[in-house]
CSV table of C-alpha atoms and ligand atoms in Angstrom, one decimal:
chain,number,residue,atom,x,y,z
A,938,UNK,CA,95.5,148.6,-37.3
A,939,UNK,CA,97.0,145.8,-35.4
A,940,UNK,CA,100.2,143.6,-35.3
A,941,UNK,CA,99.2,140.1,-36.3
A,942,UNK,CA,101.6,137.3,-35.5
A,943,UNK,CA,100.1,134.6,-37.8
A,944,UNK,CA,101.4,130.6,-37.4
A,945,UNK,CA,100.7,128.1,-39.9
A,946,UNK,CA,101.4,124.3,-39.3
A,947,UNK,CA,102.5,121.4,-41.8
A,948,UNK,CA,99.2,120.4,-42.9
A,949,UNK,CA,98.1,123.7,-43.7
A,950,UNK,CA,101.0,124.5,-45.8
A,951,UNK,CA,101.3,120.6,-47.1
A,952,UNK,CA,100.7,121.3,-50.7
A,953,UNK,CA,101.1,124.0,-53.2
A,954,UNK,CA,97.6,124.2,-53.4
A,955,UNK,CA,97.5,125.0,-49.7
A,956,UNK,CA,99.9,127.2,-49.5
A,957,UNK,CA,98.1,129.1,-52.0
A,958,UNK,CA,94.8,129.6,-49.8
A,959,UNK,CA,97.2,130.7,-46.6
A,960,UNK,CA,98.9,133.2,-48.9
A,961,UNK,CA,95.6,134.4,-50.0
A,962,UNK,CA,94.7,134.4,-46.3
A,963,UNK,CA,97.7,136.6,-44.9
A,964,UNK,CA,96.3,138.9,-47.8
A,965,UNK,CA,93.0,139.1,-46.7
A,966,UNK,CA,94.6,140.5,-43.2
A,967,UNK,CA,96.9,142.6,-44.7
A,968,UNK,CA,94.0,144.3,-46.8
A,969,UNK,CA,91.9,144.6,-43.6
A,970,UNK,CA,94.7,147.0,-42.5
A,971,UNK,CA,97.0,145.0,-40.2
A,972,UNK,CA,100.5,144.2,-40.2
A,973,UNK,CA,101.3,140.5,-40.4
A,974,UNK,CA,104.2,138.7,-39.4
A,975,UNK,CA,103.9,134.8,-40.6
A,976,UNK,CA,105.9,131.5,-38.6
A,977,UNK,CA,105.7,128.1,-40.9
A,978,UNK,CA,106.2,124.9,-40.1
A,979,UNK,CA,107.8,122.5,-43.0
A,980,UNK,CA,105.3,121.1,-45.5
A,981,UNK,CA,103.4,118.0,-44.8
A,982,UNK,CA,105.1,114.9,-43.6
A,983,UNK,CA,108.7,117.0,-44.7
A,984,UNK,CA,110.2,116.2,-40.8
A,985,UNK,CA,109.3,112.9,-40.5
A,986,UNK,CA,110.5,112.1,-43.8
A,987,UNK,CA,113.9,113.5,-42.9
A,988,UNK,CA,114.1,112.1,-40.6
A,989,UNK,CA,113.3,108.5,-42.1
A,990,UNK,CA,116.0,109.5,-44.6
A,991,UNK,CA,118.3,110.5,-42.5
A,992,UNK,CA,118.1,107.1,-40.4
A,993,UNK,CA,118.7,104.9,-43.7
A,994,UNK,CA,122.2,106.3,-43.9
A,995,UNK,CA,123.1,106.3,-40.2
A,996,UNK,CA,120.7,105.8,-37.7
A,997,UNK,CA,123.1,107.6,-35.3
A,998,UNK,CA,121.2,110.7,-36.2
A,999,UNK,CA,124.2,113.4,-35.2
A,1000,UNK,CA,122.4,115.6,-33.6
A,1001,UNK,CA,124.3,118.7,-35.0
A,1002,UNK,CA,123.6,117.1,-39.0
A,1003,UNK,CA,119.8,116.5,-37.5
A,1004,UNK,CA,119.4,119.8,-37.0
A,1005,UNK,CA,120.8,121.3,-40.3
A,1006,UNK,CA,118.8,119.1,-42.2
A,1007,UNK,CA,115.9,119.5,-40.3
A,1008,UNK,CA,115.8,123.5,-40.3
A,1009,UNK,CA,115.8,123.2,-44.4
A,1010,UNK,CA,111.9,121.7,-43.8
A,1011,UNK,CA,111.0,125.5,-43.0
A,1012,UNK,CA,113.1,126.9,-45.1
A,1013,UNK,CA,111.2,125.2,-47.6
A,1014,UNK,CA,107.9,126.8,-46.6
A,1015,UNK,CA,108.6,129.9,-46.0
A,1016,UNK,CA,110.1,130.6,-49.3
A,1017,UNK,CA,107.4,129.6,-51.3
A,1018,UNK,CA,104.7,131.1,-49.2
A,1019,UNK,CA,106.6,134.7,-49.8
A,1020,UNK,CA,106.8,134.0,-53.3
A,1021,UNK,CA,103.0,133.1,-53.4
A,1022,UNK,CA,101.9,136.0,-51.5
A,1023,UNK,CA,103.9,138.0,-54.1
A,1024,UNK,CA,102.6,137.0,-57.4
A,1025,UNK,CA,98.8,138.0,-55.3
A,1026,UNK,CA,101.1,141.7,-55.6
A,1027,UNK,CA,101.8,142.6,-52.1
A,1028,UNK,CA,105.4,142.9,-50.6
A,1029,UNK,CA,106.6,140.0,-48.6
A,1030,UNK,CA,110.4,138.5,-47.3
A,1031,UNK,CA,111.3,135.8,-46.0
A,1032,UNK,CA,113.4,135.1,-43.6
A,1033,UNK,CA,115.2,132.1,-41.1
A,1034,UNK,CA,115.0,131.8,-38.0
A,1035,UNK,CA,118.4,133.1,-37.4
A,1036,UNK,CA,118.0,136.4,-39.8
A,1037,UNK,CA,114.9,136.8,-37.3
A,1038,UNK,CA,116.9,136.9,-34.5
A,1039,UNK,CA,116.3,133.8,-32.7
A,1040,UNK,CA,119.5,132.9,-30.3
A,1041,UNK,CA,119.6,129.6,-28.9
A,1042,UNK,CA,121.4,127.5,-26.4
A,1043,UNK,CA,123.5,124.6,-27.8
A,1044,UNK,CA,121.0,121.5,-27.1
A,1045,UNK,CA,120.6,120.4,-30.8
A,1046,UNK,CA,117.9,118.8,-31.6
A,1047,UNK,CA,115.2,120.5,-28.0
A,1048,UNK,CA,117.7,123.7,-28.1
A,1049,UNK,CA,116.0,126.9,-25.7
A,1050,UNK,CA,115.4,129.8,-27.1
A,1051,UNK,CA,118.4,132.4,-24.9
A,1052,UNK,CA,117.6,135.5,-26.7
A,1053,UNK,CA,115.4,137.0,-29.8
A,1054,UNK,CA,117.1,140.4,-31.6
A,1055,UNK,CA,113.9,140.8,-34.1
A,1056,UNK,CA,115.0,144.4,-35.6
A,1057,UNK,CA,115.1,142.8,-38.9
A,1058,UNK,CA,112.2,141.6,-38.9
A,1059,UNK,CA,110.7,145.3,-37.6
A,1060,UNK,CA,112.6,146.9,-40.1
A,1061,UNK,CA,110.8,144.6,-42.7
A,1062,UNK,CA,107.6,145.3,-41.3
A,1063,UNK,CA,108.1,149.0,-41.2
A,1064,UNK,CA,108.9,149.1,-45.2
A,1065,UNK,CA,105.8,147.2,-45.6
A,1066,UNK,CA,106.4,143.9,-46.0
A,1067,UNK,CA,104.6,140.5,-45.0
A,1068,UNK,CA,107.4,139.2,-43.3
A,1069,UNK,CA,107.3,135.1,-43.1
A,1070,UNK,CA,109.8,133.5,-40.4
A,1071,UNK,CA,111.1,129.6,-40.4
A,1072,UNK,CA,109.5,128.3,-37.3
A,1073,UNK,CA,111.5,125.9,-35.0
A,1074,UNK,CA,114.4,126.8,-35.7
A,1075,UNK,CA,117.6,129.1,-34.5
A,1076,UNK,CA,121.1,129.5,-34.1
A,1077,UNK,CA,123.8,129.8,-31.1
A,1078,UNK,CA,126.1,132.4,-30.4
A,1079,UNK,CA,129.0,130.6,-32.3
A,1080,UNK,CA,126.9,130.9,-35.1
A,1081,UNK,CA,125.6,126.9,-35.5
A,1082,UNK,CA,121.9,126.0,-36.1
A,1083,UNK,CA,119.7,124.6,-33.9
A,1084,UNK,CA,116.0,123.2,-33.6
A,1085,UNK,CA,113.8,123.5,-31.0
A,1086,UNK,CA,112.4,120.3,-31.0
A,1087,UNK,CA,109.2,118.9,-32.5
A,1088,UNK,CA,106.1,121.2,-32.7
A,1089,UNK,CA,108.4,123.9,-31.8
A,1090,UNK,CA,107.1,126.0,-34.1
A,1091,UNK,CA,104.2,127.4,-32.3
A,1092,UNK,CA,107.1,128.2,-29.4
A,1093,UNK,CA,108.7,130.2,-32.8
A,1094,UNK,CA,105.2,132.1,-33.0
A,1095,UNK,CA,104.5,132.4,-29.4
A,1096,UNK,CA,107.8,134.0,-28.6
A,1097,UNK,CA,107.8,136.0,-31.5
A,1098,UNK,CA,105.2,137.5,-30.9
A,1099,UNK,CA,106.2,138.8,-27.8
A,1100,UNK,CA,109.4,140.0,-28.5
A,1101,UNK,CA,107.6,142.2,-31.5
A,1102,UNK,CA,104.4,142.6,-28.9
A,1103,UNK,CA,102.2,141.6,-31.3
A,1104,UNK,CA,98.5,142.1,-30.3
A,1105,UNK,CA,97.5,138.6,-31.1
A,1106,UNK,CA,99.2,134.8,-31.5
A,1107,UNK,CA,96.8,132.8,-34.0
A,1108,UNK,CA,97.8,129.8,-34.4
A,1109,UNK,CA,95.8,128.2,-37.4
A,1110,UNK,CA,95.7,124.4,-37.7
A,1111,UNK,CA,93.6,121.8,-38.4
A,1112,UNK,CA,91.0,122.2,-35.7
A,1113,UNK,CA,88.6,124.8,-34.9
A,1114,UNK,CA,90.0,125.6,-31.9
A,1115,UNK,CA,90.5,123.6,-28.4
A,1116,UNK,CA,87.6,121.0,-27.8
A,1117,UNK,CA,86.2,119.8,-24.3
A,1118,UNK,CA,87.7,116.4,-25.3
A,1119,UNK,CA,88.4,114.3,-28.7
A,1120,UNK,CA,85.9,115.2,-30.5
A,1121,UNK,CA,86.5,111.4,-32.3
A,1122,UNK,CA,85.6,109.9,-28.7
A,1123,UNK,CA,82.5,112.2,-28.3
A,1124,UNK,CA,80.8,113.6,-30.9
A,1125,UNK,CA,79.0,116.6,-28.9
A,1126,UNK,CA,82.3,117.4,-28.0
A,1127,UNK,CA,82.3,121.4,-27.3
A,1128,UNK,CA,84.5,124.2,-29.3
A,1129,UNK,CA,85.5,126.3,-25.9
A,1130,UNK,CA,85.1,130.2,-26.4
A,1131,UNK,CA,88.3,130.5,-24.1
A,1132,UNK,CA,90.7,128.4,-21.7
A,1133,UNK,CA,92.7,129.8,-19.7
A,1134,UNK,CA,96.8,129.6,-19.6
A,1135,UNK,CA,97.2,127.2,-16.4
A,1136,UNK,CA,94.5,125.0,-18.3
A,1137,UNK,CA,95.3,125.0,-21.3
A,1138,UNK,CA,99.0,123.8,-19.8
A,1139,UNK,CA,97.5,120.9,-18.0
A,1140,UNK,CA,95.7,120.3,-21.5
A,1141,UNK,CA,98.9,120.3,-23.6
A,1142,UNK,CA,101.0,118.5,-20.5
A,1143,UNK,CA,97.8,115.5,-20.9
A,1144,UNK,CA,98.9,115.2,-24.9
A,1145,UNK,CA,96.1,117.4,-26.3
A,1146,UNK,CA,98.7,118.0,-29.6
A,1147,UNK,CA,96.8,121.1,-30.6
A,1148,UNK,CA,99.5,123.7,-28.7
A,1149,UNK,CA,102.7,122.6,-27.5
A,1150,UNK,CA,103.5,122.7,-23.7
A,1151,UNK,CA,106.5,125.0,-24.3
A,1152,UNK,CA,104.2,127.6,-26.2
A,1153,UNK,CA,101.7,128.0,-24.0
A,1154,UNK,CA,104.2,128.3,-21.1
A,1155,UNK,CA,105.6,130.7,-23.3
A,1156,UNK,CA,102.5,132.9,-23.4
A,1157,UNK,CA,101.5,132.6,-20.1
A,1158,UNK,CA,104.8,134.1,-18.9
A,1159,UNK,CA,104.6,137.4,-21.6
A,1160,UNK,CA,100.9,137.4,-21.4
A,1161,UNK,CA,100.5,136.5,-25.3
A,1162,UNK,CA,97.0,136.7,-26.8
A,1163,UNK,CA,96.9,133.5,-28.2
A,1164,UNK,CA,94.4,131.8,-30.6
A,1165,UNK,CA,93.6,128.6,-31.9
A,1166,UNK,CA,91.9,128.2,-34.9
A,1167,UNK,CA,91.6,126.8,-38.6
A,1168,UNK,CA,93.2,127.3,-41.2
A,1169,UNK,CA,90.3,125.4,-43.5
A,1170,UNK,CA,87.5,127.6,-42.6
A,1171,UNK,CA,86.7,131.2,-40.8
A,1172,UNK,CA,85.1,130.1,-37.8
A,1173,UNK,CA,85.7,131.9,-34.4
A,1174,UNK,CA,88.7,130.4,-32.6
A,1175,UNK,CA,89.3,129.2,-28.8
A,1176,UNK,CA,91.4,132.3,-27.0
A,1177,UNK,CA,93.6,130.9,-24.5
A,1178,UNK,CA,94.5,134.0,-22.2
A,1179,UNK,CA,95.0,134.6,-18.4
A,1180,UNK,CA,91.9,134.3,-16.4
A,1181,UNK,CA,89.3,132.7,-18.9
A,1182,UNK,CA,85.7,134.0,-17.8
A,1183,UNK,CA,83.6,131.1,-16.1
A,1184,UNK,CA,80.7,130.0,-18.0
A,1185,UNK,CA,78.2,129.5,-15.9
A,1186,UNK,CA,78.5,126.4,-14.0
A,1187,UNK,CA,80.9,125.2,-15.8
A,1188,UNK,CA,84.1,123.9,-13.6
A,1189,UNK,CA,85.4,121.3,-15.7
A,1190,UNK,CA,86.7,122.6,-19.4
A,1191,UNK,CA,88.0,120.1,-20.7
A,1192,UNK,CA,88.3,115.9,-20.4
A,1193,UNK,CA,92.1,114.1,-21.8
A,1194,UNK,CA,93.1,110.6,-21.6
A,1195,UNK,CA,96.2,109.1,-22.1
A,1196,UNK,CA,96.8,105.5,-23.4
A,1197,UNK,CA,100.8,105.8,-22.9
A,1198,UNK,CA,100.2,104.4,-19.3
A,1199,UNK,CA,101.7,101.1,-17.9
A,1200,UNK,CA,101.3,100.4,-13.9
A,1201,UNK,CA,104.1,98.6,-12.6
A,1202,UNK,CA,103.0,97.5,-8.6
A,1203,UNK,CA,106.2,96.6,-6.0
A,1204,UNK,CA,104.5,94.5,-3.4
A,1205,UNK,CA,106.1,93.5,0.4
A,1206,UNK,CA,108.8,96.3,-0.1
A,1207,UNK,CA,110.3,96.6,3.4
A,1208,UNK,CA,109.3,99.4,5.5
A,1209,UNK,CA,113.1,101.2,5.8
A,1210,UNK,CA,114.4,104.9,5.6
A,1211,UNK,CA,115.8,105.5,2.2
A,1212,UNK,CA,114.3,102.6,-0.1
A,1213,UNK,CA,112.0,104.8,-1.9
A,1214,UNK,CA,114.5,106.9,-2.8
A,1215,UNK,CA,116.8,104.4,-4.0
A,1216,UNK,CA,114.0,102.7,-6.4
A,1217,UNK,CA,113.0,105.8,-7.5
A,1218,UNK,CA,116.5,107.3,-7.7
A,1219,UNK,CA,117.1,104.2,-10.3
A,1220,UNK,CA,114.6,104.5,-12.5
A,1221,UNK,CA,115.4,108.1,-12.4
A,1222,UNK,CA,119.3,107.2,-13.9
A,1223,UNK,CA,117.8,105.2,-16.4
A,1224,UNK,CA,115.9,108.0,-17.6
A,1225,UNK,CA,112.6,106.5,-17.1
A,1226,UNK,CA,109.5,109.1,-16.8
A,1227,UNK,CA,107.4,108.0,-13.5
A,1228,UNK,CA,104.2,109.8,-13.4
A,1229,UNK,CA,101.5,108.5,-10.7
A,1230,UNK,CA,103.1,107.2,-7.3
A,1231,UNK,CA,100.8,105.5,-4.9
A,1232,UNK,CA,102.1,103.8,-1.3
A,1233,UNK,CA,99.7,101.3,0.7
A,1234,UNK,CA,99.7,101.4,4.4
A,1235,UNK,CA,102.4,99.5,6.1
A,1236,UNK,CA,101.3,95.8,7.5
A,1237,UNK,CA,104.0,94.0,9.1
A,1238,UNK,CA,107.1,96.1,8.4
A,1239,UNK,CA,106.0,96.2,4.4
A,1240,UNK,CA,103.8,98.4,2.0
A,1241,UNK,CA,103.3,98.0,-1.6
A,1242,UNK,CA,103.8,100.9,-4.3
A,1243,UNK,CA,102.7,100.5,-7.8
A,1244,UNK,CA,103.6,103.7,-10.3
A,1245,UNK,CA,102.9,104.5,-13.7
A,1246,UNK,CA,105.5,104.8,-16.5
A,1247,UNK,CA,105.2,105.2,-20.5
A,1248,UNK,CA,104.0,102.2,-22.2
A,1249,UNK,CA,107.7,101.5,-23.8
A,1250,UNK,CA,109.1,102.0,-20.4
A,1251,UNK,CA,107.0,99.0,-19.0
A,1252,UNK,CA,110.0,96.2,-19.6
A,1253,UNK,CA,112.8,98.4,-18.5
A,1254,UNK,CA,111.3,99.9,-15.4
A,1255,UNK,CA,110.5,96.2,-14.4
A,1256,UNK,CA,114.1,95.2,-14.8
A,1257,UNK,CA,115.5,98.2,-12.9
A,1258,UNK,CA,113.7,96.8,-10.2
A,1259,UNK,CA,114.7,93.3,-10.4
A,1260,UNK,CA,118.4,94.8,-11.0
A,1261,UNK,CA,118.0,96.4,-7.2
A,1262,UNK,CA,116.4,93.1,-5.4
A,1263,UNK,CA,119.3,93.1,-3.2
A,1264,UNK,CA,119.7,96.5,-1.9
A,1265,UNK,CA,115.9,96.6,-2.2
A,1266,UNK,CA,114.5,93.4,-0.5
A,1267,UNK,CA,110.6,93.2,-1.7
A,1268,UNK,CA,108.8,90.1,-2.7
A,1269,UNK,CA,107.3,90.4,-5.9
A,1270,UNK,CA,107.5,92.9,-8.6
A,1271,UNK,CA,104.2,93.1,-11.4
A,1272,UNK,CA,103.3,95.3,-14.6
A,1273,UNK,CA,99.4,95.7,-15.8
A,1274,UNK,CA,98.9,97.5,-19.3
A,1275,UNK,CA,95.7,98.3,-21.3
A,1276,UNK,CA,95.5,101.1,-19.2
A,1277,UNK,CA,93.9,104.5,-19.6
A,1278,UNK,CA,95.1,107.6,-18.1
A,1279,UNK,CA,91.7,109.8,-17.7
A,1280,UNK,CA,92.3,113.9,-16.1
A,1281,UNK,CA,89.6,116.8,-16.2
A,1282,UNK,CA,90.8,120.0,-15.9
A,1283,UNK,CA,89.0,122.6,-14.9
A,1284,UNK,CA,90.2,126.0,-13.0
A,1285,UNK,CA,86.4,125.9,-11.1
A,1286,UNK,CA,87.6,123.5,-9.2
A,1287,UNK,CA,89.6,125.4,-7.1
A,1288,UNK,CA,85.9,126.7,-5.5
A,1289,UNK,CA,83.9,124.2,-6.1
A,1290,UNK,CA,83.9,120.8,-3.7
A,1291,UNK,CA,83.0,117.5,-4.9
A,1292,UNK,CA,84.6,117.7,-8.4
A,1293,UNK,CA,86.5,114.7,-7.9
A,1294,UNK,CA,83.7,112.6,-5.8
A,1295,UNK,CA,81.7,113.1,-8.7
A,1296,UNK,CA,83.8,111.8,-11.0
A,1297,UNK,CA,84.7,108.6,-9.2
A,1298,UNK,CA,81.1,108.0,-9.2
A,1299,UNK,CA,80.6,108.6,-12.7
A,1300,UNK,CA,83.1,105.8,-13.5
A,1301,UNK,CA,82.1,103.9,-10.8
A,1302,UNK,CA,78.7,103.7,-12.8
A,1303,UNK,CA,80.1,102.2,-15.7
A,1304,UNK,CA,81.1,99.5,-13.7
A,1305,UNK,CA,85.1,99.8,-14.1
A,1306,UNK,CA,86.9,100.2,-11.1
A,1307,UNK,CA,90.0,102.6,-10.5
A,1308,UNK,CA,93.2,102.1,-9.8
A,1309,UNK,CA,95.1,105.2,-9.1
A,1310,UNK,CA,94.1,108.9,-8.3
A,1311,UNK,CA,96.3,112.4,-8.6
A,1312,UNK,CA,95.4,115.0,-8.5
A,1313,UNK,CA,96.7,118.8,-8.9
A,1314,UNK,CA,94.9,122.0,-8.5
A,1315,UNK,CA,93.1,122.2,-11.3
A,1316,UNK,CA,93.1,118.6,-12.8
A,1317,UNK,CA,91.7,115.1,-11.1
A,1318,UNK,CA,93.1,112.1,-12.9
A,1319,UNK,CA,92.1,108.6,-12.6
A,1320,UNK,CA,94.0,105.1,-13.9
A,1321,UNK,CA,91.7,102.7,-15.3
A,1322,UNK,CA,91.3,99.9,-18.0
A,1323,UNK,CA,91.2,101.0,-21.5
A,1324,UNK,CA,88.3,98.8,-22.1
A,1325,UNK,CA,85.6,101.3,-21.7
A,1326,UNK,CA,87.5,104.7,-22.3
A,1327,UNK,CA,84.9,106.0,-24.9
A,1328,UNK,CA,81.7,104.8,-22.3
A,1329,UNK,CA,83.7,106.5,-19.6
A,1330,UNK,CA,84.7,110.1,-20.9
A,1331,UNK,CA,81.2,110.3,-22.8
A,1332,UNK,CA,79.6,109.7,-19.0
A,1333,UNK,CA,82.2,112.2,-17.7
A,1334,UNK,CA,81.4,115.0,-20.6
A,1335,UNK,CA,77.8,114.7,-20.0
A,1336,UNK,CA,77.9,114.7,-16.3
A,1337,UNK,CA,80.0,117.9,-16.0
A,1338,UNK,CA,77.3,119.6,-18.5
A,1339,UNK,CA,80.0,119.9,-21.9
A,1340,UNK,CA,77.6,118.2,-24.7
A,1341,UNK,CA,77.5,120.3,-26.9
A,1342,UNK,CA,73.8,120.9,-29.2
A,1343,UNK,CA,75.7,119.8,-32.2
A,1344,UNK,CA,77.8,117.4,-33.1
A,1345,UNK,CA,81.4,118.2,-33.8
A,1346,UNK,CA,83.2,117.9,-37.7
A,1347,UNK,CA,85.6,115.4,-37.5
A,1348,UNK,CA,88.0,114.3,-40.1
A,1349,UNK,CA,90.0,116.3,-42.9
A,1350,UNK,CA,93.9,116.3,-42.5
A,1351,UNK,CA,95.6,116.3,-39.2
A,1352,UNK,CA,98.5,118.7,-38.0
A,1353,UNK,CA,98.8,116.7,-34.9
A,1354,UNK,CA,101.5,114.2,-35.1
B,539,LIG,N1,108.4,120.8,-38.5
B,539,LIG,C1,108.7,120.6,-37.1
B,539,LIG,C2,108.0,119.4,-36.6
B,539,LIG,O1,107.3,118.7,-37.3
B,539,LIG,C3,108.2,121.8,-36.3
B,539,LIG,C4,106.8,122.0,-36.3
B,539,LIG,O2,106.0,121.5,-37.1
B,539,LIG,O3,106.3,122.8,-35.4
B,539,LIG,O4,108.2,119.0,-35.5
B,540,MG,MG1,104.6,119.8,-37.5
């Protein structure tokens, strides 16, 4: 017998009909002998709708009335999942967030999870019961309820299941699992056995929507089993866990790309102490995200910089710079969209040289040139145009030996927003 911690997202509870087939799932698991503890998200579109609502009558959105209304989306769910898996005749309860013993801090709307007291939802277990928490959701000391921002229900799950020690996190969505890219970009796109933690995290960091960022950190700190798989069909899932064993020759695992990317290039900034910090420190009050920084040499007391930024950032980012001409002398500020943000990640890369050469030649063979490099440990990423992102990652997947023999199924509903 083991402890199951099972998490279902929107689109696999987004109908009655559905929430039927998960019920009849958790069953199945319960009759194989385990004990199951359940996390839902809210039904379908149920968040974004309340969210549409809630703008039409003040699109304030107080975050403290965001957060009640929101948490009612799970509320929702997990009622009439318990009462589904009851009339299939096996005890279940339901339960909030809060009756499950999720403490919070008092950010509404991203709050942190401070503490979980789960003995009710042990005591449940122990007389039996399938016991079916409200993800995303929880409440602060002084007794006001809070959300932990969006996707936060696999955070729900993940955490959960650690405070219970559950002997495995599945996470059931709409995939199979985690791919070695979009499987929409390339079709012999590979389901990955396993991925490891520190991956998977560069992965979720790059927008691969499958896991949120704040689960998997989640796991990696308690050491959760965790698994991604479907909710539609019984194939084997991808396990993200601590040290994922190295297939053979594989050191890239997986290839993400981000279109969110604008460049915006500074050129004849003068070559003074304290002038970076004084650009960057602006954009930084104005609570704009900068990602890639790259610096040119200095020729003639100036050097150029170009960054990256989020593509709705583009305008204001330009004008904070403009805003700062005179404490800043440069001569000419610029911003380039139609950008791509490409990565691998790969933890083989740590001992293997010539990861990164091989991908600059890779897109150097499609003919596009690049225009900014990071990197990190385990991850090389490379600014280009958009205009050949599908020619480019296929290359890329091929050259670091991910095709897959088959294609990939793509299509059916999405749990990704
Ligand atoms: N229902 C919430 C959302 O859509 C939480 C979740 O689905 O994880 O963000
Ligand atoms: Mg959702």
């Amino acid at each position: 017998m083991a402890l199951y911690v099972m998490k279902f997202g929107g689109s696999s509870v987004g109908t009655v009909e559905r929430m039927k087939r998960v019920a009849e799932r958790i069953v199945e698991k319960k009759l194989e002998g385990h004990q199951c503890v359940v996390v839902v998200s809210a039904m379908g579109d149920t968040t974004d709708d309340f969210i549409d609502q809630a703008k039409s009558i003040n699109d304030q959105l107080p975050a403290r009335e965001m957060d009640m209304l929101l948490s009612t989306g799970e509320q929702i769910s997990v009622s009439l999942l318990s009462m589904a898996i009851q009339k299939l005749g096996h005890a279940s309860m339901s339960m909030t967030g809060w009756q499950a013993g999720f403490r919070t801090d008092a950010t509404h709307g991203k709050a942190r999870i401070t503490d979980i007291v789960p003995e009710r939802v042990q005591s449940a277990l122990q007389a039996g019961n399938i016991v079916i928490v409200a993800g995303f959701q929880g409440m602060t000391e002084g007794g006001e309820i809070t959300t932990l921002g969006r996707g936060g229900s696999d955070t729900t799950a993940v955490a959960l299941a650690a405070a219970i020690e559950a002997d495995v996190c599945e996470i059931y969505t709409d995939v199979d699992g985690i791919y070695s890219t979009d499987p929409r970009i390339v079709r012999r796109a590979r389901k990955l056995k396993e991925i490891s933690y520190d991956e998977m995290l560069e992965l979720a960091n790059l927008g691969a929507a499958v896991l949120h960022p704040r689960a998997v950190e989640y796991a990696k700190h308690n050491k959760v089993c965790l698994v991604v798989r479907s909710s539609f069909n019984y194939n084997e899932g991808t396990y993200v866990k601590e040290e994922a064993k190295m297939e053979q020759g594989v050191v890239v695992s997986g290839i993400a790309y981000d279109k969110n990317v604008a460049r915006i290039s500074v050129l004849g900034v003068a070559d003074l102490p304290g002038v970076l910090a004084r650009m960057f420190g602006a954009l930084a009050d104005e609570q704009i995200d900068v990602d890639i920084i790259v610096q040119s040499g200095v020729t003639n007391g100036e050097a150029d910089f170009s960054f990256t930024t989020a593509l709705h950032d583009r305008d204001r980012a330009v004008q904070v710079l403009e805003n700062i001409r005179s404490e800043v002398p440069y001569r000419e500020v610029t911003s380039e969209a139609d950008l791509v943000k490409i990565s691998i990640v790969g933890a083989g890369m740590v001992s293997h040289p010539g990861v990164a050469a091989q991908m600059f030649r890779v897109i150097s063979e499609t003919g596009v040139s690049i225009k900014m490099v990071s990197t990190s440990e385990i991850k090389v990423s490379c600014v280009v145009s958009n205009a050949k992102l599908n020619d480019i990652i296929g290359a890329l997947h091929t050259s670091y030996g991910l095709d897959a023999v088959e294609e990939a199924f793509v299509g059916g509903p999405k749990d990704r927003r």
